[in-house]
Every structure is written in C-alpha cells, then in structure tokens.
mmCIF file of C-alpha atoms in Angstrom:
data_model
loop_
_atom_site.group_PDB
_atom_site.id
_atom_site.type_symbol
_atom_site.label_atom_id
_atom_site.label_comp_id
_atom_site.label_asym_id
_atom_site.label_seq_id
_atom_site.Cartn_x
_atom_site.Cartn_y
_atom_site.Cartn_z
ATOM 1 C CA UNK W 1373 258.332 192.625 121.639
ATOM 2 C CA UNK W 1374 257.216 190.736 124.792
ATOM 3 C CA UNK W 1375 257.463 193.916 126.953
ATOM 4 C CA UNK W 1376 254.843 195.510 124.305
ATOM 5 C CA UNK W 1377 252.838 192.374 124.019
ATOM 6 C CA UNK W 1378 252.332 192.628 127.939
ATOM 7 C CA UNK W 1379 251.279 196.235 127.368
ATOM 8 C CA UNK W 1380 253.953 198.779 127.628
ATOM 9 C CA UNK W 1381 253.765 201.474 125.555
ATOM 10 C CA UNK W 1382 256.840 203.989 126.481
ATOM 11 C CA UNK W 1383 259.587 203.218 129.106
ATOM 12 C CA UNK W 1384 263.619 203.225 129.475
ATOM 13 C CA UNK W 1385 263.939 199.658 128.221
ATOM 14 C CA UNK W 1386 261.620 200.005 125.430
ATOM 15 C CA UNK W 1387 263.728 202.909 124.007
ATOM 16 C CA UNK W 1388 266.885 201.314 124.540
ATOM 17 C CA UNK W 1389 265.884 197.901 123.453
ATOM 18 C CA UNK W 1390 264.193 199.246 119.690
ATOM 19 C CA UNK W 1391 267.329 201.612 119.250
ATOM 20 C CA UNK W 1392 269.951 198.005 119.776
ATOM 21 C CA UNK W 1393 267.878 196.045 117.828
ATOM 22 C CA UNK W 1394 267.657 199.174 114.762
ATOM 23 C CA UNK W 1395 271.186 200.010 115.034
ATOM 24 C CA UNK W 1396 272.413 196.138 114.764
ATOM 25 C CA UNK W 1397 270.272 195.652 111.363
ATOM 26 C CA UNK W 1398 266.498 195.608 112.565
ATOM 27 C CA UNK W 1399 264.398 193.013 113.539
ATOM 28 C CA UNK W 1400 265.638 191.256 110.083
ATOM 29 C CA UNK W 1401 268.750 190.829 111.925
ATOM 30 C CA UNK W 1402 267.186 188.080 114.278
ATOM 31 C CA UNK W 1403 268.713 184.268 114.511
ATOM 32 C CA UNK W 1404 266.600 181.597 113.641
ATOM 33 C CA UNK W 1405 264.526 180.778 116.217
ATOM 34 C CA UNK W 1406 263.766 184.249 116.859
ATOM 35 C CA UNK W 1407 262.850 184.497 113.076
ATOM 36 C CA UNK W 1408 260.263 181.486 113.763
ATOM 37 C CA UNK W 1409 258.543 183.073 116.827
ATOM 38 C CA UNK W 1410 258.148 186.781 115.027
ATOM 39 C CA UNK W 1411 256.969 184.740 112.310
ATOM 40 C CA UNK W 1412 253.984 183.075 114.281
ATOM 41 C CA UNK W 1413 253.158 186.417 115.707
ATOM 42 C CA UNK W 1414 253.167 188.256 112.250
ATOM 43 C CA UNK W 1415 256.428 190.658 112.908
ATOM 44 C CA UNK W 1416 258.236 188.267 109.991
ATOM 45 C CA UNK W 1417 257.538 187.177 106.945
ATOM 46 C CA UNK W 1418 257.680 183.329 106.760
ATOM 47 C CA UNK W 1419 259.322 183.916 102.945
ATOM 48 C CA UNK W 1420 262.331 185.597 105.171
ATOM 49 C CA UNK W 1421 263.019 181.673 106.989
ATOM 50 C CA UNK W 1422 265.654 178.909 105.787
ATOM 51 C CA UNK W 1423 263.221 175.761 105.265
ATOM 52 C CA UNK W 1424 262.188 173.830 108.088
ATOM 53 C CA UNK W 1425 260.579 171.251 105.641
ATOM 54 C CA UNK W 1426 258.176 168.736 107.626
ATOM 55 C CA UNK W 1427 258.664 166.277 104.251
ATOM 56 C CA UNK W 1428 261.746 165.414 105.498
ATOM 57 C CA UNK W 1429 260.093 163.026 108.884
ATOM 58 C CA UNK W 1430 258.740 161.177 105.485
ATOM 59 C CA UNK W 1431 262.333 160.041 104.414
ATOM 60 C CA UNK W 1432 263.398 156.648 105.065
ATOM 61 C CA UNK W 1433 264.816 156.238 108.429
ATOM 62 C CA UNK W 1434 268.046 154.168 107.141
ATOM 63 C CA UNK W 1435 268.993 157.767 105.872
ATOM 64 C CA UNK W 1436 271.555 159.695 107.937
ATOM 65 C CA UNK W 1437 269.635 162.745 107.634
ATOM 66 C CA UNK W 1438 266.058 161.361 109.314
ATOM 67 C CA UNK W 1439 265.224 163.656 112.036
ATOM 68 C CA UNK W 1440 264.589 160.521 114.384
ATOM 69 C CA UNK W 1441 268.429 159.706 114.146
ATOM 70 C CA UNK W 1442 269.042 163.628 115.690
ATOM 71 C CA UNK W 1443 269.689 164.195 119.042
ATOM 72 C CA UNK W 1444 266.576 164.447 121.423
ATOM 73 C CA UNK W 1445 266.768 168.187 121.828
ATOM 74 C CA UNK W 1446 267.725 169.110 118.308
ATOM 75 C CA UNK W 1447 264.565 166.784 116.814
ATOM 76 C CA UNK W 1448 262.343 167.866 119.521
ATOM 77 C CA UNK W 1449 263.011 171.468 118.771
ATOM 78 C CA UNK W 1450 262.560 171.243 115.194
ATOM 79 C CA UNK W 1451 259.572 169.039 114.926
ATOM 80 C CA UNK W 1452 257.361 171.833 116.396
ATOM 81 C CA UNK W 1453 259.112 174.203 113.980
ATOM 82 C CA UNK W 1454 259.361 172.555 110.807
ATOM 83 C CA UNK W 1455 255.366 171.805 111.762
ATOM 84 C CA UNK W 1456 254.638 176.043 111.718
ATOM 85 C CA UNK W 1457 256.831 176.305 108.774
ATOM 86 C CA UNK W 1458 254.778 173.322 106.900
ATOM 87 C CA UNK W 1459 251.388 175.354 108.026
ATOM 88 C CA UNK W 1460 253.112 178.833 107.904
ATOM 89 C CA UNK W 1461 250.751 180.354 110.673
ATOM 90 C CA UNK W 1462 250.271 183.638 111.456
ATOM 91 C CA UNK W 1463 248.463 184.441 114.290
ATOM 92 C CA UNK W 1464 245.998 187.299 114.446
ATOM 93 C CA UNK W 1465 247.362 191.194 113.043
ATOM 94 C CA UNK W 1466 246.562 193.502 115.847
ATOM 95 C CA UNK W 1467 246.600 196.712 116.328
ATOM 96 C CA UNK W 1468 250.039 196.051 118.548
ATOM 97 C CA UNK W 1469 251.098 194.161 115.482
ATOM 98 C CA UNK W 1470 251.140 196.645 113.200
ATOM 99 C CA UNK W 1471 252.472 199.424 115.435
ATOM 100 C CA UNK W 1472 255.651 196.316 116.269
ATOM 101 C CA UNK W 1473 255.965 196.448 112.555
ATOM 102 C CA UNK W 1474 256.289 200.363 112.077
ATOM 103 C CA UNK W 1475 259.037 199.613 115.569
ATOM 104 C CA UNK W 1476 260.918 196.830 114.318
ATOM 105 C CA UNK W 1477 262.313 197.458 111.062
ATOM 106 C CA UNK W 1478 264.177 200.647 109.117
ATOM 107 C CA UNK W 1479 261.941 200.866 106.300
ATOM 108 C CA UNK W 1480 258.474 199.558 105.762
ATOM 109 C CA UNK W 1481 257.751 196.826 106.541
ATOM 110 C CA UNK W 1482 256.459 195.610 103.175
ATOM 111 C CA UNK W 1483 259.920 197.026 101.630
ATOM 112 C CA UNK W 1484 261.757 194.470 103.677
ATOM 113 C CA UNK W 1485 264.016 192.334 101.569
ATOM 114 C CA UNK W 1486 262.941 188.778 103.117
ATOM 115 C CA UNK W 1487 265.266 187.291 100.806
ATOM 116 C CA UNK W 1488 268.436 188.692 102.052
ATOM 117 C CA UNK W 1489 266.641 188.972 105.936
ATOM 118 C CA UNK W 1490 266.866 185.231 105.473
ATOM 119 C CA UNK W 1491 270.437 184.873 105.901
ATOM 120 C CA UNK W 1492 270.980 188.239 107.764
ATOM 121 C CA UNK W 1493 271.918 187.921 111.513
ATOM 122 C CA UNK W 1494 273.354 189.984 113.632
ATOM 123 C CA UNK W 1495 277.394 189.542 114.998
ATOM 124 C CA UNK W 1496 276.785 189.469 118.203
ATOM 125 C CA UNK W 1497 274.010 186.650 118.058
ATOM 126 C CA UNK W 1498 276.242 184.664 114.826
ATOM 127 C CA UNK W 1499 277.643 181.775 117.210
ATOM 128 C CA UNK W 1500 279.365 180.290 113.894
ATOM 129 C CA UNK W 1501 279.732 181.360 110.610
ATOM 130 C CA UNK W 1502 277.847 179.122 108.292
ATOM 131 C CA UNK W 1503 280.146 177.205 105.835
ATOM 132 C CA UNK W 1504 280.279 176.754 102.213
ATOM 133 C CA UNK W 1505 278.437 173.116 101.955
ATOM 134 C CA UNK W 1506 275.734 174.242 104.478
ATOM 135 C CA UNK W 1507 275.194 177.803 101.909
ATOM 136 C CA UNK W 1508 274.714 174.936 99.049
ATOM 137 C CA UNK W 1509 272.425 173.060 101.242
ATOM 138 C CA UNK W 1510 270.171 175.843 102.521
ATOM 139 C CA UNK W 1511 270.092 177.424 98.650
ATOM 140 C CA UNK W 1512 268.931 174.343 97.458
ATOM 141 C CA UNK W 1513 266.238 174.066 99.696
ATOM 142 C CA UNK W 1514 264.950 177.469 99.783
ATOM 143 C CA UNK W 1515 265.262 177.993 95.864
ATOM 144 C CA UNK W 1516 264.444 174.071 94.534
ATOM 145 C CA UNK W 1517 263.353 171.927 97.451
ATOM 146 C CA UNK W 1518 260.402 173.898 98.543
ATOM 147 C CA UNK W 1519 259.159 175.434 95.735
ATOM 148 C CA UNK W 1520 258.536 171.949 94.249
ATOM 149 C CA UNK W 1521 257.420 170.737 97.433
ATOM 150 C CA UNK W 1522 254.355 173.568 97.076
ATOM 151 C CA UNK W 1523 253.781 172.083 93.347
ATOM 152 C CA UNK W 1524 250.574 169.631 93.115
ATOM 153 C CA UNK W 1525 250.698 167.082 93.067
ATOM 154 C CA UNK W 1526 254.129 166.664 95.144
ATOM 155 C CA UNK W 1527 252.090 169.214 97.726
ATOM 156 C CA UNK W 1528 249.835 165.938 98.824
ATOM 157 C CA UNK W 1529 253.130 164.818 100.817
ATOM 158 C CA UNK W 1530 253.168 168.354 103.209
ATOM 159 C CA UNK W 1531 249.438 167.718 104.883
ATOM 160 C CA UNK W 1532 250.322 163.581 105.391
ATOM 161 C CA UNK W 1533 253.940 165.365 107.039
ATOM 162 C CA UNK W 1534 252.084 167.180 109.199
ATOM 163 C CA UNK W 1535 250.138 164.902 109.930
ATOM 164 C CA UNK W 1536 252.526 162.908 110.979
ATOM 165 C CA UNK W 1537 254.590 165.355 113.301
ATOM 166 C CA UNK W 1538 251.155 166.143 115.016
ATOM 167 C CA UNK W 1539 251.425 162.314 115.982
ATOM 168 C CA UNK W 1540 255.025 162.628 116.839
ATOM 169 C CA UNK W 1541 254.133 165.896 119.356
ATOM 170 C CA UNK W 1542 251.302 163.921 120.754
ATOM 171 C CA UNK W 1543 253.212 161.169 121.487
ATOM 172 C CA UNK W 1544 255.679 163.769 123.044
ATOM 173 C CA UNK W 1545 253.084 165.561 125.371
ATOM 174 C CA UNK W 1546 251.673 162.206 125.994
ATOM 175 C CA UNK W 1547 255.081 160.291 127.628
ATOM 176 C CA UNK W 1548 255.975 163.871 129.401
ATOM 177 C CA UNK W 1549 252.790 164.337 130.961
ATOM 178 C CA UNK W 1550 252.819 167.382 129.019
ATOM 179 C CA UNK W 1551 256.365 169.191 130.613
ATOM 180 C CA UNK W 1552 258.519 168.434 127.391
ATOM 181 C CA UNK W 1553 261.730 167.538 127.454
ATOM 182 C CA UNK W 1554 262.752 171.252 127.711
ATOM 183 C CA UNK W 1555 260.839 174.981 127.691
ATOM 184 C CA UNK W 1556 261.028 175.872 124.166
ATOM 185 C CA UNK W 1557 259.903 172.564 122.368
ATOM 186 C CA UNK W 1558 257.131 172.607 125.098
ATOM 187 C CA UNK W 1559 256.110 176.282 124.345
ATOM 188 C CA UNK W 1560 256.427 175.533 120.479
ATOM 189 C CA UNK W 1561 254.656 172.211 121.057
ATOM 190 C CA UNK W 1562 251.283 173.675 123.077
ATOM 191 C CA UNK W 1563 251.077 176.395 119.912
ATOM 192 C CA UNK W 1564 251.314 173.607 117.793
ATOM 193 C CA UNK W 1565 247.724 171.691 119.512
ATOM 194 C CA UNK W 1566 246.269 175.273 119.809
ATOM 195 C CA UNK W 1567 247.008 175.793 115.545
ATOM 196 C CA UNK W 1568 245.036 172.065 115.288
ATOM 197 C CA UNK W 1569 242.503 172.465 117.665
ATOM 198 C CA UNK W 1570 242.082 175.564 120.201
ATOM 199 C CA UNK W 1571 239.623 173.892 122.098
ATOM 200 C CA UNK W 1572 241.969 170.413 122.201
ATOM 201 C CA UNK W 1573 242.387 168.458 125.536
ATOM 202 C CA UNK W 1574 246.343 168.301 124.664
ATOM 203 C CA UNK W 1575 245.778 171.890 125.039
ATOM 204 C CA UNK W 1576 244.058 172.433 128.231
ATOM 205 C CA UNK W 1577 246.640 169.923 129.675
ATOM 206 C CA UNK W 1578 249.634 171.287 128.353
ATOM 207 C CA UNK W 1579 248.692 174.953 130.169
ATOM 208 C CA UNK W 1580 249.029 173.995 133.685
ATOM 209 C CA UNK W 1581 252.345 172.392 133.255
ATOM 210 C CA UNK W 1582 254.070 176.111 132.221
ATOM 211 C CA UNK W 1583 254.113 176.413 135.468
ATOM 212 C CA UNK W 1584 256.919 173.704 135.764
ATOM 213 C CA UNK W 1585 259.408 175.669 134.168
ATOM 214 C CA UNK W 1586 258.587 179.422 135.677
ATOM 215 C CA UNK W 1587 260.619 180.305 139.161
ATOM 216 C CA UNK W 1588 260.691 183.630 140.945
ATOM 217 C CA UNK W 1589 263.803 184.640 141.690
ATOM 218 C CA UNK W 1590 265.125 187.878 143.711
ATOM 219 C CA UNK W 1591 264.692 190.014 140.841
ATOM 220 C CA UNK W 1592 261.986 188.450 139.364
ATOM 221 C CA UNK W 1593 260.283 185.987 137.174
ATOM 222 C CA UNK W 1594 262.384 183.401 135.558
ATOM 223 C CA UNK W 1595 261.665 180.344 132.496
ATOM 224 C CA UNK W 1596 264.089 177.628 133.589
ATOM 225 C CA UNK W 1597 266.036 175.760 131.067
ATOM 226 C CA UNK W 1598 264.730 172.135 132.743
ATOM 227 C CA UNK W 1599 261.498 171.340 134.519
ATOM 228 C CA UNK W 1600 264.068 170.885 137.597
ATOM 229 C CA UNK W 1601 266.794 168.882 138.756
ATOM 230 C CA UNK W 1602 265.342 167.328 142.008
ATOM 231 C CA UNK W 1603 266.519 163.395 140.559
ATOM 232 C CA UNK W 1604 270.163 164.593 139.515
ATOM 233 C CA UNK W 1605 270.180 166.984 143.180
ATOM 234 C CA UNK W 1606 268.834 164.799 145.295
ATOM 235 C CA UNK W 1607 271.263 161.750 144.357
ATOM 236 C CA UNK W 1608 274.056 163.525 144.819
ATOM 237 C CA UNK W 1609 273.058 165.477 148.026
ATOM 238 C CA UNK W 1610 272.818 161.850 149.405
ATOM 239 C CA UNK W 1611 275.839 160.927 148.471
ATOM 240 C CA UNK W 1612 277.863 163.845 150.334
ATOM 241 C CA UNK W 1613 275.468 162.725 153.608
ATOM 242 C CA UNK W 1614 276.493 159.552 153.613
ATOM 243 C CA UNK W 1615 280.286 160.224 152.994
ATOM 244 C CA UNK W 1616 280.455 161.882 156.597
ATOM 245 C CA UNK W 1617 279.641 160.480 160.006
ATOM 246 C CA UNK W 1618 276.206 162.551 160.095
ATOM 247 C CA UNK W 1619 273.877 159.974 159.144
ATOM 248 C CA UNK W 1620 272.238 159.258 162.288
ATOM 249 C CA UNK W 1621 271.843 163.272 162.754
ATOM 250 C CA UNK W 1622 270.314 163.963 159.277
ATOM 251 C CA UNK W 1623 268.437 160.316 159.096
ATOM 252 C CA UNK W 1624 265.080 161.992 158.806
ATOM 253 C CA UNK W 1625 265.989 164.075 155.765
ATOM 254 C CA UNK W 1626 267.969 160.673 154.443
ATOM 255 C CA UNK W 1627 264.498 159.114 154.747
ATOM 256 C CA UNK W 1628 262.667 161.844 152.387
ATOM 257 C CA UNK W 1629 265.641 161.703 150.023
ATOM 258 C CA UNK W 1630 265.156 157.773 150.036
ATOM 259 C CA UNK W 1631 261.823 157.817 149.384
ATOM 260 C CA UNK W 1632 261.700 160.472 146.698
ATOM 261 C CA UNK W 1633 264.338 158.752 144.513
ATOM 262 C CA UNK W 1634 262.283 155.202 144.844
ATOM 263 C CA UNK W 1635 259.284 157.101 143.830
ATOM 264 C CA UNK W 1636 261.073 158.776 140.839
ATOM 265 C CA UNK W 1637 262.022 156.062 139.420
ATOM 266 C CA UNK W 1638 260.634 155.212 135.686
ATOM 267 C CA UNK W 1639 258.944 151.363 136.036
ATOM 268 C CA UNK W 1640 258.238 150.967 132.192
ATOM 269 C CA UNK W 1641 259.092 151.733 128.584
ATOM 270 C CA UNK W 1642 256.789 154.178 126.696
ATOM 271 C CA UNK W 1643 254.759 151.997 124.209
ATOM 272 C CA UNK W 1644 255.827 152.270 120.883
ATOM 273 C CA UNK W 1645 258.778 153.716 122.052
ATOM 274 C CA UNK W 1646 261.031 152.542 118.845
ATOM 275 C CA UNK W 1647 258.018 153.945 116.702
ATOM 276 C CA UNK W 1648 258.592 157.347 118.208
ATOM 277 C CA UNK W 1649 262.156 157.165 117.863
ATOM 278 C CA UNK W 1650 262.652 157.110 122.027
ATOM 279 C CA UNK W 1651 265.490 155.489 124.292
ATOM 280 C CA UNK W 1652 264.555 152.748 127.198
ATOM 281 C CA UNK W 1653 263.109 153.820 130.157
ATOM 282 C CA UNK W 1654 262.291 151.129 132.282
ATOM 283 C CA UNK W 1655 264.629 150.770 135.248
ATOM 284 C CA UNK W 1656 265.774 154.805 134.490
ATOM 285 C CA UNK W 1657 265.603 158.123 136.443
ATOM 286 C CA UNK W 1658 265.550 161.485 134.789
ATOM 287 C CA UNK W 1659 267.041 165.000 135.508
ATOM 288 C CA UNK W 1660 264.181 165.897 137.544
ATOM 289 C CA UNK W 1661 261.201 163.708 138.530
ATOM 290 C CA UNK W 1662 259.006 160.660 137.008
ATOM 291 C CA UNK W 1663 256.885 162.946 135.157
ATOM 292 C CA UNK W 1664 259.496 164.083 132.806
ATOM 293 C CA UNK W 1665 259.583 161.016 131.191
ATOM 294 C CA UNK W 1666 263.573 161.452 129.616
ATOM 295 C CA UNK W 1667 265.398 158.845 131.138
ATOM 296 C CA UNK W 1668 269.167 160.103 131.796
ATOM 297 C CA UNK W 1669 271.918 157.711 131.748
ATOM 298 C CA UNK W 1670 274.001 159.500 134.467
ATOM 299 C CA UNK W 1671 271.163 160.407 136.427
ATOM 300 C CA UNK W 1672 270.173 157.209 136.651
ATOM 301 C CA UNK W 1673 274.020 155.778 137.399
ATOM 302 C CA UNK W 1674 273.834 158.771 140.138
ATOM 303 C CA UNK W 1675 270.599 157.492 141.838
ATOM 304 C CA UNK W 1676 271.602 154.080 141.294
ATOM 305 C CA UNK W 1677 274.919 154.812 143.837
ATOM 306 C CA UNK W 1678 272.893 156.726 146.081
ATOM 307 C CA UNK W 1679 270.490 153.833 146.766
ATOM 308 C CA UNK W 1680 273.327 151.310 146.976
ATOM 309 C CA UNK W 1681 274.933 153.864 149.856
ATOM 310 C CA UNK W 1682 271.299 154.298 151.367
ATOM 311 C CA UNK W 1683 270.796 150.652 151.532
ATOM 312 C CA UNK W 1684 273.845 149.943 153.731
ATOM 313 C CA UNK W 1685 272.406 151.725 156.472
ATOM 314 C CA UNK W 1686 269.648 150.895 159.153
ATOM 315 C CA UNK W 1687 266.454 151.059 157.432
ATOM 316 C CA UNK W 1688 265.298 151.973 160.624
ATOM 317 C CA UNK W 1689 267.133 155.394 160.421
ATOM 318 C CA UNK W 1690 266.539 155.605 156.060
ATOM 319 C CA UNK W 1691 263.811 153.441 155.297
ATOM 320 C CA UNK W 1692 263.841 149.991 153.535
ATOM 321 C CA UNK W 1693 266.201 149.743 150.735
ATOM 322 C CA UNK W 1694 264.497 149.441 146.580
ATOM 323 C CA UNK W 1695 263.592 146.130 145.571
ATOM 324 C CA UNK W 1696 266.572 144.034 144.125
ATOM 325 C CA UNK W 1697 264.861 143.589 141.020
ATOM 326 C CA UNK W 1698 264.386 147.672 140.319
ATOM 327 C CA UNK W 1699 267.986 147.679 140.765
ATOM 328 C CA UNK W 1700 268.895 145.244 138.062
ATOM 329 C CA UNK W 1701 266.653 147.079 136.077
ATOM 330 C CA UNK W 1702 268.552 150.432 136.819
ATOM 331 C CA UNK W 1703 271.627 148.975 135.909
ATOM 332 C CA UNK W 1704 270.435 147.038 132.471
ATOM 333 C CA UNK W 1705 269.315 150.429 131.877
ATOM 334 C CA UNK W 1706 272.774 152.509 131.985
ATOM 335 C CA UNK W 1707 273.868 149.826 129.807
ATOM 336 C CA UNK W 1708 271.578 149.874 127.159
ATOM 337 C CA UNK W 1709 273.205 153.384 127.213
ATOM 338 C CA UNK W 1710 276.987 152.434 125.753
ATOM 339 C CA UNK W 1711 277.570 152.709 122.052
ATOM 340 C CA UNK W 1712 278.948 150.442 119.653
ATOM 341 C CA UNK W 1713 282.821 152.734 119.992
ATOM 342 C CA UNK W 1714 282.095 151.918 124.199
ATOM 343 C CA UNK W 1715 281.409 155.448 125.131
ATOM 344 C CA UNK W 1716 277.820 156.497 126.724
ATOM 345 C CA UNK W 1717 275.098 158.664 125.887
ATOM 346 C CA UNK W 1718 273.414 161.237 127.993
ATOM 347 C CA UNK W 1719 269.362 160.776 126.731
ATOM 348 C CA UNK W 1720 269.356 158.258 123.687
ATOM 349 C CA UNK W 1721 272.969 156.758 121.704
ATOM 350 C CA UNK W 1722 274.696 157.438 118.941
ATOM 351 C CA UNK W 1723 272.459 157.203 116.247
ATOM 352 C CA UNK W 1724 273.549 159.011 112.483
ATOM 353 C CA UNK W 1725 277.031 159.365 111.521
ATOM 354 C CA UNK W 1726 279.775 161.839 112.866
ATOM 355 C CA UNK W 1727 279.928 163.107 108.727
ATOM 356 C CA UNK W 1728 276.898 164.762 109.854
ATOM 357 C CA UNK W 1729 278.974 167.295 111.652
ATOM 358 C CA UNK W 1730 280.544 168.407 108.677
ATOM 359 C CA UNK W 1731 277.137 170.158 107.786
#
C-alpha cells in the first residue's frame, strides 16, 4: 500500500507483496492496527474493527479499566485510535484508492464480509490467540456496547469523548514538544489535529518533528522505534570512560558528555500532570533528550551514576559537577518510581490491577 501510495505502479515487490498478502486471506487478514490505518485511508471498512470506544476515557477513574490507569504506551496508542474510531474518518477515495481496493481483497470489495474480517488475522501476524473471556468482551462491545452508544440520546456522550481525548493529545504534543512518546502514537496523533483542524498550529508543529524519528541507514530510509537514545547512551558511555585510566586522554569528549547530560535533564513537572494521568518529572532524564518529555526511571538512575563518577574528577579536565540540589532532585525522582510490592517502574507505576492480565 505505501509503495503504491508513493507512486509505483508495477515492480518485483509489488507483485510479490499483493500475491502474500492474497494468498494469506487478503487485506481482511490484517492485525489491528493495520485494520485502523487502511481504515483512515479507505482500504477498510470501519464496520470490519473491534471497538475502540472513546466513551470509555468518560468512566470513573477508580475503575480498573480507565485508560489513564494503562501503561503509557498502551493508552497513548489507543487514545489516537479510539479518537478515529469515535469520528470513523475516511480520508479522501482516490483514484489509487479504488484501484488498492480492486488489489487488496479476493472478491469485491463491497462483498467483503466485515463482520467475520473483524476477527480474521492472519497466522503468521496472530502473536496470541485471543481467549474465551476476551471473545465475550469484544462481542459485547461490537454487538451491544456500540450500537447503543450510536442511539440518541446516549450518542451526546461520543462528541464530549472526543472532545476530551483531543485535550488529552494536546496535552501530549504539548509536554513532548510534539515528538510523542513513540512513532506510531505521534503519527496517529498529528492525523488526529489534521481531522480537527488542517490548518491547526498543533499541526504545523507536529510536521517538523517526523524528522526525529527517520534515520538513513546503509540500505536506506528507516522510522526508529524512539526519538533516540542519546540520555540512556551517553550515561553509560561515561561510565565505561571513567572505569579505565583514560580520563585525562578522552577529558574533552568527558566534557561534552558532561554537559549534555546537565542540559538534558527535566527541571519541572508538566502542569496538570495528575490531570493528564502523567508520572513526575522534575529531577528526571529520559531515553533520549529534554524534549521528549518521558521521564525514565533507569535512565535517570543511569545519568544520576554517571554524574556522581564525573564529579569525582578535576572539573578542570570534565567541567564543574551539577548542582547538589538537581541531584537530590534526581534521586527523589527514581523513588517516586517504587511501587507499593517495592519493585520499580520504567515510565509511570503500577497503576490497575494484575486481574487485568487475565483479559
């Protein structure tokens, strides 16, 4: 689909790719996500996708099942969705479309049972077999749940839910300087301020930062899976300096290090940061740099060591060591990371119970 979005018309990989995906089911065949993004484009039918409901951010947070007590990737991936879902956009049908559609699919494409596509996927992308309880679960909201959710006046509750997630993406652009925690909920995200306003600043600004995730490798283009890992790199690259008796030979490149992981550090909380369902930050470092936002409890433990090592050593040769009060503020931060069992969490703690799993 991209390849023909770009413009190719008739090559090796074009042949081999539409006979894999025809001979493993079609394009109905898809996982879930891929269902979403052919739905956007108008290659799927949005009757064909397990409900993403946006009604469900409107629950009371004390629930188990509130998105906000999900783990930072898994909410930040499905906010965006359940958001296209709620609006069920399609963008414009082209003449590309319609020849995708003719491509994609064994037989017409308005003779394509969306019903059973729904819960179709291929073997070789079906990473678990769904059980029992979740076949209850995902009946009941495609057969019960959503039709009465389209039902006025119960329907009133969809445009103050998306509503609501528009917020909750702003708020997510905002504290990221528009980079996301990861690619996809930043891809999903910018459609999300193009679908609400085209000519939107939150737009303009997410476009430039694309180019955070996009590195050209040997064999070409790639879409990383982070903005970068400079933070997490750097820390440890510091570490391994200072554990041999090279110091005074790589001082200048100790210096650079020093100063990029003082600079990187995150000095305050996001306002409303409970409101928007985010971890501390203050006194944290992420994966990659400041601008990220996503403060990392064992990045921040790892830059944390790294300036304690750096700040036994001349400052003439590494610079002058953080401020002592940055460093308390590191180490409250890992801290505020343990959970109630004593373990710690990576981006945010535990937050919904384990009997969540089960699902």
């Amino acid at each position: 689909v991209t390849l023909r979005l770009l413009g190719e018309v008739d090559n090796e990989s074009l042949t081999k790719g539409r006979d894999w995906i025809l001979s493993r089911g079609s394009a109905a065949a898809i996982p879930q996500w891929g269902k979403i993004w052919l739905s956007v484009i108008g290659l799927y039918e949005w009757s064909g996708n397990n409900s993403i409901i946006p009604e469900l951010w409107l629950v009371p947070h004390i629930l188990p099942i509130h998105p906000g007590r999900f783990w930072c990737f898994c909410r930040l991936i499905y906010m965006p969705m359940s958001y296209l879902y709620g609006k069920k956009f399609v963008g414009p049908i082209t003449p590309t479309i319609l020849e995708l559609r003719k491509e994609l699919y064994s037989v017409p494409y308005h003779e394509v049972d969306w019903n059973k596509a729904r819960d179709t996927c291929a073997k070789e992308d079906l990473r678990y077999p769904r059980s029992l309880l979740q076949n209850v679960i995902w009946t009941c909201l495609n057969k019960i749940v959503e039709p009465a959710l389209n039902c006025w006046p119960v329907n009133k509750l969809r445009d103050k839910a998306l509503k609501n997630l528009m917020k909750h993406m702003h708020y997510e652009d905002e504290s990221t300087k528009y980079i996301g925690i990861c690619p996809i909920d930043k891809a999903l995200g910018m459609i999300c301020c193009w679908i609400d306003d085209p000519n939107s600043d939150a737009f303009k600004l997410h476009l430039p930062r694309i180019y955070d995730y996009l590195w050209l490798a040997e064999d070409g283009m790639k879409a990383q899976v982070y903005d970068g890992c400079q933070s997490w790199e750097i820390a440890f690259i510091v570490q391994a300096y200072c554990s041999t008796d090279l110091v005074n030979e790589f001082a200048p490149t100790l210096r650079k290090a020093h100063e990029f992981i003082k600079r990187s550090q995150i000095l305050e909380d996001h306002p409303d940061s409970e409101a928007y369902y985010r971890h501390r930050s203050k006194g944290s470092w992420t994966l990659s740099t400041a601008d990220n936002g996503w403060s990392v409890s064992d990045c921040t433990a790892e830059a944390l060591k790294a300036l304690l090592l750096l700040s036994t050593i001349s400052p003439n040769l590494v610079g002058e060591p953080m401020k002592g009060e940055r460093l308390y503020d590191a180490v409250d931060c890992v801290l505020s990371f343990m959970n109630k069992d004593g373990t710690f969490s990576t981006y945010e703690c535990k937050r919904t119970t384990s009997m969540l799993e089960i699902c």
